[in-house]
PDB file of C-alpha atoms and ligand atoms in Angstrom:
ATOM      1  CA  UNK A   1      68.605  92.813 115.122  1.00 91.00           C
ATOM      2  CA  UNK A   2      68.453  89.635 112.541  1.00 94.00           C
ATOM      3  CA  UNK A   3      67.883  86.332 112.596  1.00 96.00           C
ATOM      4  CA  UNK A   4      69.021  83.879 109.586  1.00 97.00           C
ATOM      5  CA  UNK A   5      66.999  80.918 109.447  1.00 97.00           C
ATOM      6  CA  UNK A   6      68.555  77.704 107.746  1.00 97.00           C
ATOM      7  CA  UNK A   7      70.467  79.293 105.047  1.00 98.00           C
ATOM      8  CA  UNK A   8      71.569  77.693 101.993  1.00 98.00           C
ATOM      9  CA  UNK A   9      73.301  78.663  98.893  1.00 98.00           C
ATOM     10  CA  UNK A  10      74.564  76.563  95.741  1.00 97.00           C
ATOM     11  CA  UNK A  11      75.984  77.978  93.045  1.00 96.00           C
ATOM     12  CA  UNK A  12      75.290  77.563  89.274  1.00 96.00           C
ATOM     13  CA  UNK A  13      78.603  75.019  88.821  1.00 96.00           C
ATOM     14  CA  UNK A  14      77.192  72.889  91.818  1.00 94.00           C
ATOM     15  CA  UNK A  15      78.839  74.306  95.132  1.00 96.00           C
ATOM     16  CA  UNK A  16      76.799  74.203  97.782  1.00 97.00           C
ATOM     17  CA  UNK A  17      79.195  76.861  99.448  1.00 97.00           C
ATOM     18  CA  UNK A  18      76.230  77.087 102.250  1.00 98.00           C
ATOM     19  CA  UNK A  19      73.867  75.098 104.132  1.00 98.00           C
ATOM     20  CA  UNK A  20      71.391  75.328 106.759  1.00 97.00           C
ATOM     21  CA  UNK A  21      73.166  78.363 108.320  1.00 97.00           C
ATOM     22  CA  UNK A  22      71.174  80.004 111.537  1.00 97.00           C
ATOM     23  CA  UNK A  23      72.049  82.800 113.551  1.00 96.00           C
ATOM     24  CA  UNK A  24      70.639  85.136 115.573  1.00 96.00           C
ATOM     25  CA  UNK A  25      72.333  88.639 115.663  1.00 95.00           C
ATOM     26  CA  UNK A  26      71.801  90.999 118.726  1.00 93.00           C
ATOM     27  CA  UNK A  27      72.081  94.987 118.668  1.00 92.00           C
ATOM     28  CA  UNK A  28      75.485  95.657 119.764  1.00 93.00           C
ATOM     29  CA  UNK A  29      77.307  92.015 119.059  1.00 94.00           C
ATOM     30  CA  UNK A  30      80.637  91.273 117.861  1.00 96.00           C
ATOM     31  CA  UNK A  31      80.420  88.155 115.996  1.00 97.00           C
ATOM     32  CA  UNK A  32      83.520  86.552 114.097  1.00 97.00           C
ATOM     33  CA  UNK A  33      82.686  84.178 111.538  1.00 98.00           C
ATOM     34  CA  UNK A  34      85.891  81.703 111.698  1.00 97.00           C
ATOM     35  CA  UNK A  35      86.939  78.593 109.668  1.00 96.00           C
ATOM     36  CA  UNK A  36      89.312  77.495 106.589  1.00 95.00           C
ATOM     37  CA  UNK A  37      89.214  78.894 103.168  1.00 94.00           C
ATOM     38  CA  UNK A  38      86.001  78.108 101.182  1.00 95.00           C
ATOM     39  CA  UNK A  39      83.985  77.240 104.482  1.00 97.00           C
ATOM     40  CA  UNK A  40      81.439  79.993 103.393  1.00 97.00           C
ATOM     41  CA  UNK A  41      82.314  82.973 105.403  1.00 96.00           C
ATOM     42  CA  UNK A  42      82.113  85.248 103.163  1.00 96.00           C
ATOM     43  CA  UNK A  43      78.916  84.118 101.097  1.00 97.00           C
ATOM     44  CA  UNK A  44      77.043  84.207 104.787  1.00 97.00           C
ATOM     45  CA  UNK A  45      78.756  87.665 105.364  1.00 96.00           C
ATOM     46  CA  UNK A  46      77.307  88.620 101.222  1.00 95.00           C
ATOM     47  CA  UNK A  47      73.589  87.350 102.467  1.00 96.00           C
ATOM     48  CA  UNK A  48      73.344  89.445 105.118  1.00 95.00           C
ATOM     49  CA  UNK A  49      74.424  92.626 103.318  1.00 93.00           C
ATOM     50  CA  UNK A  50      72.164  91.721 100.413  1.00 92.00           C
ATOM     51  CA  UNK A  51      75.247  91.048  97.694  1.00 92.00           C
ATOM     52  CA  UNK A  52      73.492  87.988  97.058  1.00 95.00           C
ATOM     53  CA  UNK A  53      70.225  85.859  97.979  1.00 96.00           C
ATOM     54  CA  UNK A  54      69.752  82.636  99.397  1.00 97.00           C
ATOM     55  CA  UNK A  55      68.308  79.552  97.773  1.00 96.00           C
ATOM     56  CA  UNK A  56      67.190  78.615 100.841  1.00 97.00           C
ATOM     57  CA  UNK A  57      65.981  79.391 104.194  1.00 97.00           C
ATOM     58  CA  UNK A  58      65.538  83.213 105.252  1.00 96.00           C
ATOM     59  CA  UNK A  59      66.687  86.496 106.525  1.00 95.00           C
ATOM     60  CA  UNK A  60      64.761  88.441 109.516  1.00 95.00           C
ATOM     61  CA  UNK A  61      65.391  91.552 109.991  1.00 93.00           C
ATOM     62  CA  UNK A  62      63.689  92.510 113.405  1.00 90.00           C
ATOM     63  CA  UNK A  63      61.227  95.351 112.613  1.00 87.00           C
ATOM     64  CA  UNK A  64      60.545  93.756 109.102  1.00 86.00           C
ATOM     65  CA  UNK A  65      62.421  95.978 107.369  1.00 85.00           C
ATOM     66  CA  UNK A  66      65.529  95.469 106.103  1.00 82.00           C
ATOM     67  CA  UNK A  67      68.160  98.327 106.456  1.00 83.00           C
ATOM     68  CA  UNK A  68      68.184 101.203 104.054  1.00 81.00           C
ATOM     69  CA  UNK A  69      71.434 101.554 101.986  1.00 73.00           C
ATOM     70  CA  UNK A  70      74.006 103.080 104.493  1.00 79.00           C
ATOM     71  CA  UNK A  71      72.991 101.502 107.659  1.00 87.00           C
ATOM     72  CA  UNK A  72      75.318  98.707 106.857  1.00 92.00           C
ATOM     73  CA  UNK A  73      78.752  99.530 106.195  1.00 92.00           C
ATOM     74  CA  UNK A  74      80.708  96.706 104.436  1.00 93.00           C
ATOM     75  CA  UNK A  75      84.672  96.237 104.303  1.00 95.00           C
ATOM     76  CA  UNK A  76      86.605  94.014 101.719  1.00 91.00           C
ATOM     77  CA  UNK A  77      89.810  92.412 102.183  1.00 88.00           C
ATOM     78  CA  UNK A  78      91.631  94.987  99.722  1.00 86.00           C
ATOM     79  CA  UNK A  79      91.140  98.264 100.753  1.00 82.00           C
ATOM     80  CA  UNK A  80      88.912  98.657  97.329  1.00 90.00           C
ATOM     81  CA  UNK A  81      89.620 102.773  97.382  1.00 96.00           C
ATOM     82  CA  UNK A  82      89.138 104.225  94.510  1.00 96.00           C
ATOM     83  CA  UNK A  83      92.630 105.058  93.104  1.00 96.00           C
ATOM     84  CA  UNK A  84      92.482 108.148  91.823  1.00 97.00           C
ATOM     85  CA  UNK A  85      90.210 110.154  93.943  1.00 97.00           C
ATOM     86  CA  UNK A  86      91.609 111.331  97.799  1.00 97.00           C
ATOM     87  CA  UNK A  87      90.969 109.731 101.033  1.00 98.00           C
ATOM     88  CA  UNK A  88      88.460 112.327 101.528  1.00 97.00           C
ATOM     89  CA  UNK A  89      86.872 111.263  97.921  1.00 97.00           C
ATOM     90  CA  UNK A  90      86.747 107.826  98.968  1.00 97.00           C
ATOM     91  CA  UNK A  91      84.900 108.440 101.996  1.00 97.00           C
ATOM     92  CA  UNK A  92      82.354 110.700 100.836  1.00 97.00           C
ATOM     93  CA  UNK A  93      81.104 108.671  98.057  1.00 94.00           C
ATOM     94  CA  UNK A  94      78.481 106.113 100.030  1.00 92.00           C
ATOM     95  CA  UNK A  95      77.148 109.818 100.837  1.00 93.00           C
ATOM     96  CA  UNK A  96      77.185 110.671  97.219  1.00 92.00           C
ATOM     97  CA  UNK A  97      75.434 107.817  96.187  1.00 89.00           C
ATOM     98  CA  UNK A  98      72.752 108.538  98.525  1.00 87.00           C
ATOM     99  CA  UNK A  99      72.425 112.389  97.099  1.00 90.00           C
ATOM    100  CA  UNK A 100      74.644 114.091  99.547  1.00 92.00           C
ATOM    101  CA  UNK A 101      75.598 116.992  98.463  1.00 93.00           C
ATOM    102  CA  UNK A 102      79.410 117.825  98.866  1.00 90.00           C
ATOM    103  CA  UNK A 103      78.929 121.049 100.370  1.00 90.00           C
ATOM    104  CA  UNK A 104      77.232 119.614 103.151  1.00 94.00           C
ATOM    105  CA  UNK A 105      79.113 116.531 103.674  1.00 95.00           C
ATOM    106  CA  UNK A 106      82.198 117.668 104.762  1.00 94.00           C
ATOM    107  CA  UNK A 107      82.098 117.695 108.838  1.00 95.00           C
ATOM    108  CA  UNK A 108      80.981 114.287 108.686  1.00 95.00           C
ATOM    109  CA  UNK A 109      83.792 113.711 106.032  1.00 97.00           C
ATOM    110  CA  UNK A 110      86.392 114.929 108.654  1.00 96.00           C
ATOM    111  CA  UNK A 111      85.125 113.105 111.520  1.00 95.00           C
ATOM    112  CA  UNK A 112      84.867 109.772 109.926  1.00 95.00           C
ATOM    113  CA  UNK A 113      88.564 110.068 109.367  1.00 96.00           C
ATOM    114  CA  UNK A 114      89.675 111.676 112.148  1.00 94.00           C
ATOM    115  CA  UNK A 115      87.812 108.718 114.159  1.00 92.00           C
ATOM    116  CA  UNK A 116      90.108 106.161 112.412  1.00 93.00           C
ATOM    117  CA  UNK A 117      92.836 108.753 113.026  1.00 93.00           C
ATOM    118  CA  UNK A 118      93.971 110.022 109.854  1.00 95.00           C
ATOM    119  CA  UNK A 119      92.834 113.397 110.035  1.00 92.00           C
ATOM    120  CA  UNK A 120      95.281 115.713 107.971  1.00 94.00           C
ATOM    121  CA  UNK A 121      95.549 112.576 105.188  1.00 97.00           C
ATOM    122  CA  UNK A 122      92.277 114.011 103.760  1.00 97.00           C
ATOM    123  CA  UNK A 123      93.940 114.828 100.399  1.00 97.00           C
ATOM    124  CA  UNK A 124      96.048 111.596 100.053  1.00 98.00           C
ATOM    125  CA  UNK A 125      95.710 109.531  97.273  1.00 98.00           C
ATOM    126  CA  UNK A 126      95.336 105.842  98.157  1.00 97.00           C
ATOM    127  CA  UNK A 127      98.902 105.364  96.551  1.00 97.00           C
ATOM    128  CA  UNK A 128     100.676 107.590  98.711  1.00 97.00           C
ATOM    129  CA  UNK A 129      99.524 106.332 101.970  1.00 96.00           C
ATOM    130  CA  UNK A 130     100.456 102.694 103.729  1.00 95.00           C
ATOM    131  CA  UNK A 131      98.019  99.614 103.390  1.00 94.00           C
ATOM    132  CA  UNK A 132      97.363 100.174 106.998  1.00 94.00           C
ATOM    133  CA  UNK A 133      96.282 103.462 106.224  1.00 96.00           C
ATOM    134  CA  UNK A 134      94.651 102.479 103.513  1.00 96.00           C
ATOM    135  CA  UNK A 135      91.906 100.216 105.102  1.00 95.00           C
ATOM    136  CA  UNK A 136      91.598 102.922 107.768  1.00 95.00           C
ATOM    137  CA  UNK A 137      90.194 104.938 104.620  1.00 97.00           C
ATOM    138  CA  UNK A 138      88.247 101.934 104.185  1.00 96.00           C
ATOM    139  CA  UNK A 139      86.879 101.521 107.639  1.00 95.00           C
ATOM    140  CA  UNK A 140      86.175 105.364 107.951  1.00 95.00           C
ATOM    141  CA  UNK A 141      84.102 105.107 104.606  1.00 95.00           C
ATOM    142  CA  UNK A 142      82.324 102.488 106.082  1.00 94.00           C
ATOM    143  CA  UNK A 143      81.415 104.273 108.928  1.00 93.00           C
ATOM    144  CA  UNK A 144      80.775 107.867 107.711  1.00 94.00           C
ATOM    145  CA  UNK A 145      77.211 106.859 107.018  1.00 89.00           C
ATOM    146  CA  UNK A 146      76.522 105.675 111.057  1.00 89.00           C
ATOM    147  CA  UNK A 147      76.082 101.872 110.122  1.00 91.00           C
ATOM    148  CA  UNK A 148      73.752  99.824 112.488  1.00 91.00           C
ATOM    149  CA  UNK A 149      76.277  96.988 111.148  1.00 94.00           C
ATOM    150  CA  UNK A 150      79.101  96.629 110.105  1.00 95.00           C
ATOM    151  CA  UNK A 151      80.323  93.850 107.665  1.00 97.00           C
ATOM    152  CA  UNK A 152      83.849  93.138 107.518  1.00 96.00           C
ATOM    153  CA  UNK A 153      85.511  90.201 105.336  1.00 96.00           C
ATOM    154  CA  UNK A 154      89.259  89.875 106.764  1.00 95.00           C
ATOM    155  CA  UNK A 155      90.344  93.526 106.591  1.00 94.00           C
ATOM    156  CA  UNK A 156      93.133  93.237 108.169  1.00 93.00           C
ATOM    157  CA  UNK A 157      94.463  89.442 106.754  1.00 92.00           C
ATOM    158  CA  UNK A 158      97.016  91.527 104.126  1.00 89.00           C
ATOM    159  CA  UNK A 159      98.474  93.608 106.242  1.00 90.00           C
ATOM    160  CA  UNK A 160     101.758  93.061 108.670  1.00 91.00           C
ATOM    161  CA  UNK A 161     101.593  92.021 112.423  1.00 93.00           C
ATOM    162  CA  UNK A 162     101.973  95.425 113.732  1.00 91.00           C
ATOM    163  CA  UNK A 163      99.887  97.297 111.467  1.00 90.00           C
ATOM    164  CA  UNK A 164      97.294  94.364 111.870  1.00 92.00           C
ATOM    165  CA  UNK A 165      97.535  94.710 115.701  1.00 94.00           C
ATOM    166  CA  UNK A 166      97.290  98.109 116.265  1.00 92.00           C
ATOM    167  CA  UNK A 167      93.730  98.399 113.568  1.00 92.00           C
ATOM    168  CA  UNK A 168      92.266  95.408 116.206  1.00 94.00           C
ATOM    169  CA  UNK A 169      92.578  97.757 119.114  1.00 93.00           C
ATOM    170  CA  UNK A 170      91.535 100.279 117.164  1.00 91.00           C
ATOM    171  CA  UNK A 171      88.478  98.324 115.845  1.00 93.00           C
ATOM    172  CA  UNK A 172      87.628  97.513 119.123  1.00 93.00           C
ATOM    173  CA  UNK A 173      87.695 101.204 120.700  1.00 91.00           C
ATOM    174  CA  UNK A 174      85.394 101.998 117.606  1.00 91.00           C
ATOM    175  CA  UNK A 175      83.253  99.104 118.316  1.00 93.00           C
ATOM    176  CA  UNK A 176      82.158 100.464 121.837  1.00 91.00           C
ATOM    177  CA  UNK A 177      81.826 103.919 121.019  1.00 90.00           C
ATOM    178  CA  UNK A 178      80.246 103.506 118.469  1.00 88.00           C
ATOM    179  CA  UNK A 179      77.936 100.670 120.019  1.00 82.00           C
ATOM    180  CA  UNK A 180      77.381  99.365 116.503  1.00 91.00           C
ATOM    181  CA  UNK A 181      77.110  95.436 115.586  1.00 95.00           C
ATOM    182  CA  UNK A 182      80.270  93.711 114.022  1.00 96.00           C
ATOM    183  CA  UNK A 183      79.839  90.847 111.823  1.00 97.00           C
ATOM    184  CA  UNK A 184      83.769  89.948 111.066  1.00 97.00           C
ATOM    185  CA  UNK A 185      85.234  87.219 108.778  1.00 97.00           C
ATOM    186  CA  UNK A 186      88.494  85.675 109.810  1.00 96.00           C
ATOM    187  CA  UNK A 187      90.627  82.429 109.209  1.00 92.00           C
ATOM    188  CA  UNK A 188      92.350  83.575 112.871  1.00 93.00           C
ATOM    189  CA  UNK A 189      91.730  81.888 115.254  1.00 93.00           C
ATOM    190  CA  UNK A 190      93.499  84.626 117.510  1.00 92.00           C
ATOM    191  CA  UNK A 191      91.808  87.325 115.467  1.00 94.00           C
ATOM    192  CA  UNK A 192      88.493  85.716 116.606  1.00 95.00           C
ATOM    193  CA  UNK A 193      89.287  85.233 120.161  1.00 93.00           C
ATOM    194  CA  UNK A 194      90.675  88.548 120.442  1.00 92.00           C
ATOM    195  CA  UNK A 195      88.033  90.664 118.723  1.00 95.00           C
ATOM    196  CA  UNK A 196      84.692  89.135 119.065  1.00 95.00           C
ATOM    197  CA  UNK A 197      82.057  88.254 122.012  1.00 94.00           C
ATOM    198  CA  UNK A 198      80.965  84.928 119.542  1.00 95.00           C
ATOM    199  CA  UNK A 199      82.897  83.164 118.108  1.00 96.00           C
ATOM    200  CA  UNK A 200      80.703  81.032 115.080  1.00 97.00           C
ATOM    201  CA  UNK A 201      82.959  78.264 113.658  1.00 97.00           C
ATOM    202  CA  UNK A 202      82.348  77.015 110.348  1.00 98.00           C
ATOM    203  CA  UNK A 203      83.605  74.268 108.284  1.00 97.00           C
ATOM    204  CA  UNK A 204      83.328  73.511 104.598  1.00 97.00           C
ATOM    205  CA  UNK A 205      82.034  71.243 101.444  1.00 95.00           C
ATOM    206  CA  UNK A 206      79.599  71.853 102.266  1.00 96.00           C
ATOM    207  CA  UNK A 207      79.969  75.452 103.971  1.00 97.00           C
ATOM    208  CA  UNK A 208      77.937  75.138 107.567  1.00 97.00           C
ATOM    209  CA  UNK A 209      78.255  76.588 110.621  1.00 97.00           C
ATOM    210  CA  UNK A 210      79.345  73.704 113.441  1.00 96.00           C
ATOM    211  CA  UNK A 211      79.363  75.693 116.515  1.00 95.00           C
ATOM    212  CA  UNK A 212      79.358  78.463 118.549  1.00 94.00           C
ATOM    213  CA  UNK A 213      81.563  79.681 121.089  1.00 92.00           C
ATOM    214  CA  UNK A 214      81.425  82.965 123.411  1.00 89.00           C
ATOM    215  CA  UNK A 215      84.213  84.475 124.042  1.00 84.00           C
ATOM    216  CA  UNK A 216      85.341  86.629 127.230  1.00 73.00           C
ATOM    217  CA  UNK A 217      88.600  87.868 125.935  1.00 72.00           C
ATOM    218  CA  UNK A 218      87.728  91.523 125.580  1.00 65.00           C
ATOM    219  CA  UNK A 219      84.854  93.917 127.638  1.00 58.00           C
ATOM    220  CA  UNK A 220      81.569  94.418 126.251  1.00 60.00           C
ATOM    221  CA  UNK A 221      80.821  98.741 125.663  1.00 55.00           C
ATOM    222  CA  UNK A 222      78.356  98.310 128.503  1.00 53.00           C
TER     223      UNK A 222
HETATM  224  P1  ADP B 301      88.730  84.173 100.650  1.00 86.22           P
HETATM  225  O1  ADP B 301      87.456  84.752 101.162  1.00 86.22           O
HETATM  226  O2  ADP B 301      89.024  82.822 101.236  1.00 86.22           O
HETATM  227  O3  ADP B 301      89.912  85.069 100.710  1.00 86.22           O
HETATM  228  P2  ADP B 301      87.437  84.408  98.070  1.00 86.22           P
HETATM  229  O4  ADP B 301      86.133  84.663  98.742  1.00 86.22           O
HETATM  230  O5  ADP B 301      88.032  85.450  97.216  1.00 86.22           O
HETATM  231  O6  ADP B 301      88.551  83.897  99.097  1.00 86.22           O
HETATM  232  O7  ADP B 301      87.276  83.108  97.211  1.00 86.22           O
HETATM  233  C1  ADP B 301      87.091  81.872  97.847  1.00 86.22           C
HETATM  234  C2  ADP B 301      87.049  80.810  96.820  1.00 86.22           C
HETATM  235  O8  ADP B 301      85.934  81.054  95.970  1.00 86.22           O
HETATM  236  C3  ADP B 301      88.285  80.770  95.935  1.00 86.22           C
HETATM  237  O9  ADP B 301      88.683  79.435  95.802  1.00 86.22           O
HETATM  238  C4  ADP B 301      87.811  81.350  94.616  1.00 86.22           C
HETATM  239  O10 ADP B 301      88.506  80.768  93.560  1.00 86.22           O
HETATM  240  C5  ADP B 301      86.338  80.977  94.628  1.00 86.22           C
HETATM  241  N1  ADP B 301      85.527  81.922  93.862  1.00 86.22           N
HETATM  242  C6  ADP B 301      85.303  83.212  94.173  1.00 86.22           C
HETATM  243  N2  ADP B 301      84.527  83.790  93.257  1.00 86.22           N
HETATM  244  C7  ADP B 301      84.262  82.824  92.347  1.00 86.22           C
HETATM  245  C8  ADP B 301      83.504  82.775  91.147  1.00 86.22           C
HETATM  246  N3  ADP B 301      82.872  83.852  90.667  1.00 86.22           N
HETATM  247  N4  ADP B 301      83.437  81.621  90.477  1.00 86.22           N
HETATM  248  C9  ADP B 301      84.069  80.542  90.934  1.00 86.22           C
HETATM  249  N5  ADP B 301      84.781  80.501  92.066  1.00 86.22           N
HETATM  250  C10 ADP B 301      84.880  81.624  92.749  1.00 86.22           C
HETATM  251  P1  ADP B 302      85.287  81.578 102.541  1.00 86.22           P
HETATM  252  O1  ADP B 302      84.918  83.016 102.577  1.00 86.22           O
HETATM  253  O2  ADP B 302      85.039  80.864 103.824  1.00 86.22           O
HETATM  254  O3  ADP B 302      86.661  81.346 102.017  1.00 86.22           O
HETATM  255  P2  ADP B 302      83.414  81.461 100.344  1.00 86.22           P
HETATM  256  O4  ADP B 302      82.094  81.861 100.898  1.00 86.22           O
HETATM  257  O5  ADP B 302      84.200  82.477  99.593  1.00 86.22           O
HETATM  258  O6  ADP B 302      84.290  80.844 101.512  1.00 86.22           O
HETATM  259  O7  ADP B 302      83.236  80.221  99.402  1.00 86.22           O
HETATM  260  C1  ADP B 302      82.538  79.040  99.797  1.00 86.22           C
HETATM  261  C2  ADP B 302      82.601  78.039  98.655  1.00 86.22           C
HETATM  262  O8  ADP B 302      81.877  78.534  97.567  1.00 86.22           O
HETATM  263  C3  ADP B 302      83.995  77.764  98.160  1.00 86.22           C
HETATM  264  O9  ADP B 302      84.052  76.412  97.782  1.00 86.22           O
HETATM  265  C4  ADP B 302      84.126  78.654  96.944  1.00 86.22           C
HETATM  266  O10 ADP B 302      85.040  78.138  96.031  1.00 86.22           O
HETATM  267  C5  ADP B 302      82.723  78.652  96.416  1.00 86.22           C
HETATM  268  N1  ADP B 302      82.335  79.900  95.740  1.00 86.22           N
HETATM  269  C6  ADP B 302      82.348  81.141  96.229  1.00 86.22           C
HETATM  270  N2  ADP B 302      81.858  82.022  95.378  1.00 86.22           N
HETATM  271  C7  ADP B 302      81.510  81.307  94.290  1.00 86.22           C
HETATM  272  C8  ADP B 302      80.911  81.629  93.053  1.00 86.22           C
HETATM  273  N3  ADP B 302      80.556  82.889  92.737  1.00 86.22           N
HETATM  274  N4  ADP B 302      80.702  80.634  92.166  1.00 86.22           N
HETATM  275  C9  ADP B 302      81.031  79.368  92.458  1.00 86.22           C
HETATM  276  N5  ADP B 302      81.581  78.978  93.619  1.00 86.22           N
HETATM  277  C10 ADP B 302      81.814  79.941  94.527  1.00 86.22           C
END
């Protein structure tokens, strides 16, 4: 699907928050990018979704063509709903921004939240529902556009053990029906272990990636 060749990226005050990063990304993986705070995990995760560019090195996308806007589905941390517009709002705006019209919009609407299971919540406002629920609307915004990849940058560090336990299974039922890649930042080293088929470890000043580890932990959709 991609390949990164020998990344780097230094900011304007002098971080080099990235070096020499490689990685080759197949259809279908689950890769968690794990390592302390500041290791680069998320600026590698911002690369590949084309938040940012790299000083150095390159992206391949295999084709030659990078993705169109919607066939990678990025989620943050913090939910990042809008707050005053309803779960349903939320979800149908990477639709809107790519001319959508509402009246046509709505199965696909439904079905993205009914996959992360909050159908009936399509009115909610993000302040009446729980932070679990809450990056469900996330996830199911994410995926309303049918992403070749999805980005995620620890979406589930804020939340409680339960609620963060039961969006991991979750996650991982969506991962193999929808057969989709998963490019996943953690600093768990359970998270990783438990989610992902690769484990990439990373360590910082600079930001580079050490290793790489495969992990058996869960099946593959095959
Ligand atoms: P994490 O991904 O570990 O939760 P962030 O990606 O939000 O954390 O930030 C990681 C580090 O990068 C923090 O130390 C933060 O202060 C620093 N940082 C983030 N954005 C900027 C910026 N625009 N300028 C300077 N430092 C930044
Ligand atoms: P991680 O996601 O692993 O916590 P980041 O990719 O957020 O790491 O950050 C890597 C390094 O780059 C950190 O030292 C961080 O402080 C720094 N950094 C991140 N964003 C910026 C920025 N916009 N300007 C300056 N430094 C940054």
């Amino acid at each position: 699907m991609l390949t990164l060749e020998r990344l780097g990226r230094r900011f304007p005050n002098g971080t080099e928050a990235l070096r020499d990063a490689s990685l080759r990304l197949q259809q279908g993986d689950f890769v968690a990018l794990l390592g302390p705070s500041g290791c680069g995990k998320s600026t590698l995760l911002r690369l590949i979704a084309g938040l940012d560019a790299p000083d150095a090195g390159r992206i391949h996308w295999d084709g030659g063509q990078a993705p169109a806007p919607g066939e990678i589905g990025f989620v943050f941390q913090d939910a990042t709903l809008l707050p005053w517009a309803s779960a349903a709002e939320n979800v149908f705006l990477p639709l809107r921004l790519r001319g959508v019209a509402r009246g046509t919009a709505g199965p696909a609407v439904q079905a993205a939240l009914a996959r992360v299971g909050l159908d009936g919540f399509a009115a909610a406002l993000p302040r009446e529902l729980s932070g679990g629920m809450r990056m469900r609307v996330s996830i199911a915004r994410a995926l309303v556009s049918r992403p070749r990849l999805l980005l995620m940058d620890e979406p589930f560090a804020a939340l409680d053990e339960f609620t963060r336990h039961g969006l991991q299974e979750d996650l991982l039922a969506l991962w193999r029906e929808l057969s989709c890649s998963v490019v996943f930042v953690t600093h768990s080293i359970y998270e990783a272990c438990f989610l992902a088929r690769r484990i990439v470890l990373m360590t910082p000043r600079p930001g580079r990636i050490v290793t790489e580890i495969e992990s058996r932990l869960t099946a593959s959709p095959e």
